[in-house]
Amino acid sequence: YGMKLYEFYNHNRLSKAKQSIENGEATIKEAALNIGYANISNFSKAFKKEFGMLPSQIKSPQRNLSFGTAK
């Protein structure tokens, strides 16, 4: 794949975290913890290095939180 084993592993786990943030399945903290980062700062640095943006710059879909509007 043109990369070292650890680079491949790290890319895949960061991609998994990115996808869960984009889909609104996890917060940034939850995504970081799910892939093994206990330190959110280290996760953010690795994420930015991999994708060129911070995890907080990802837009997740807005959840429809309409209460009592059903007719």
mmCIF file of C-alpha atoms in Angstrom:
data_model
loop_
_atom_site.group_PDB
_atom_site.id
_atom_site.type_symbol
_atom_site.label_atom_id
_atom_site.label_comp_id
_atom_site.label_asym_id
_atom_site.label_seq_id
_atom_site.Cartn_x
_atom_site.Cartn_y
_atom_site.Cartn_z
ATOM 1 C CA TYR A 1 0.000 0.000 0.000
ATOM 2 C CA GLY A 2 3.047 2.261 -0.078
ATOM 3 C CA MET A 3 3.162 2.841 3.672
ATOM 4 C CA LYS A 4 4.594 1.189 6.729
ATOM 5 C CA LEU A 5 2.442 -1.154 8.771
ATOM 6 C CA TYR A 6 1.932 1.299 11.641
ATOM 7 C CA GLU A 7 1.075 4.113 9.202
ATOM 8 C CA PHE A 8 -1.536 1.875 7.590
ATOM 9 C CA TYR A 9 -2.962 0.903 10.992
ATOM 10 C CA ASN A 10 -3.046 4.512 12.197
ATOM 11 C CA HIS A 11 -4.674 5.745 8.969
ATOM 12 C CA ASN A 12 -7.415 3.133 9.276
ATOM 13 C CA ARG A 13 -8.221 3.890 12.892
ATOM 14 C CA LEU A 14 -8.237 7.656 12.288
ATOM 15 C CA SER A 15 -10.508 7.105 9.274
ATOM 16 C CA LYS A 16 -12.875 5.137 11.499
ATOM 17 C CA ALA A 17 -12.945 8.003 14.006
ATOM 18 C CA LYS A 18 -13.516 10.553 11.231
ATOM 19 C CA GLN A 19 -16.425 8.568 9.864
ATOM 20 C CA SER A 20 -18.085 8.239 13.273
ATOM 21 C CA ILE A 21 -17.770 12.005 13.838
ATOM 22 C CA GLU A 22 -19.101 12.822 10.348
ATOM 23 C CA ASN A 23 -22.074 10.496 10.803
ATOM 24 C CA GLY A 24 -22.896 11.960 14.206
ATOM 25 C CA GLU A 25 -22.396 8.557 15.824
ATOM 26 C CA ALA A 26 -19.800 9.860 18.297
ATOM 27 C CA THR A 27 -18.477 13.071 19.780
ATOM 28 C CA ILE A 28 -14.826 13.916 19.222
ATOM 29 C CA LYS A 29 -13.978 12.636 22.690
ATOM 30 C CA GLU A 30 -15.898 9.388 22.160
ATOM 31 C CA ALA A 31 -14.275 8.828 18.760
ATOM 32 C CA ALA A 32 -10.810 9.382 20.220
ATOM 33 C CA LEU A 33 -11.434 7.005 23.107
ATOM 34 C CA ASN A 34 -12.939 4.382 20.787
ATOM 35 C CA ILE A 35 -9.729 4.164 18.764
ATOM 36 C CA GLY A 36 -7.396 4.194 21.750
ATOM 37 C CA TYR A 37 -6.480 7.828 22.357
ATOM 38 C CA ALA A 38 -6.781 8.775 26.029
ATOM 39 C CA ASN A 39 -5.448 12.278 25.341
ATOM 40 C CA ILE A 40 -7.755 14.346 23.122
ATOM 41 C CA SER A 41 -4.930 16.767 22.279
ATOM 42 C CA ASN A 42 -2.804 13.934 20.869
ATOM 43 C CA PHE A 43 -5.811 12.682 18.904
ATOM 44 C CA SER A 44 -6.406 16.149 17.431
ATOM 45 C CA LYS A 45 -2.751 16.484 16.402
ATOM 46 C CA ALA A 46 -2.714 13.068 14.741
ATOM 47 C CA PHE A 47 -6.062 13.801 13.065
ATOM 48 C CA LYS A 48 -4.829 17.115 11.664
ATOM 49 C CA LYS A 49 -1.619 15.516 10.428
ATOM 50 C CA GLU A 50 -3.621 12.796 8.644
ATOM 51 C CA PHE A 51 -6.503 14.846 7.203
ATOM 52 C CA GLY A 52 -5.272 18.464 7.205
ATOM 53 C CA MET A 53 -8.048 19.645 9.503
ATOM 54 C CA LEU A 54 -9.017 19.394 13.139
ATOM 55 C CA PRO A 55 -11.784 17.009 14.197
ATOM 56 C CA SER A 56 -13.822 20.021 15.328
ATOM 57 C CA GLN A 57 -13.888 21.269 11.717
ATOM 58 C CA ILE A 58 -15.952 18.279 10.593
ATOM 59 C CA LYS A 59 -19.623 18.972 10.158
ATOM 60 C CA SER A 60 -21.859 16.244 11.497
ATOM 61 C CA PRO A 61 -25.475 15.970 10.348
ATOM 62 C CA GLN A 62 -27.942 17.922 12.439
ATOM 63 C CA ARG A 63 -30.307 15.737 14.373
ATOM 64 C CA ASN A 64 -33.962 16.598 14.074
ATOM 65 C CA LEU A 65 -34.974 17.652 17.568
ATOM 66 C CA SER A 66 -38.514 18.826 16.879
ATOM 67 C CA PHE A 67 -40.693 18.347 19.920
ATOM 68 C CA GLY A 68 -44.459 18.404 19.759
ATOM 69 C CA THR A 69 -44.674 19.427 16.120
ATOM 70 C CA ALA A 70 -46.323 16.230 14.851
ATOM 71 C CA LYS A 71 -49.755 16.804 13.289
#
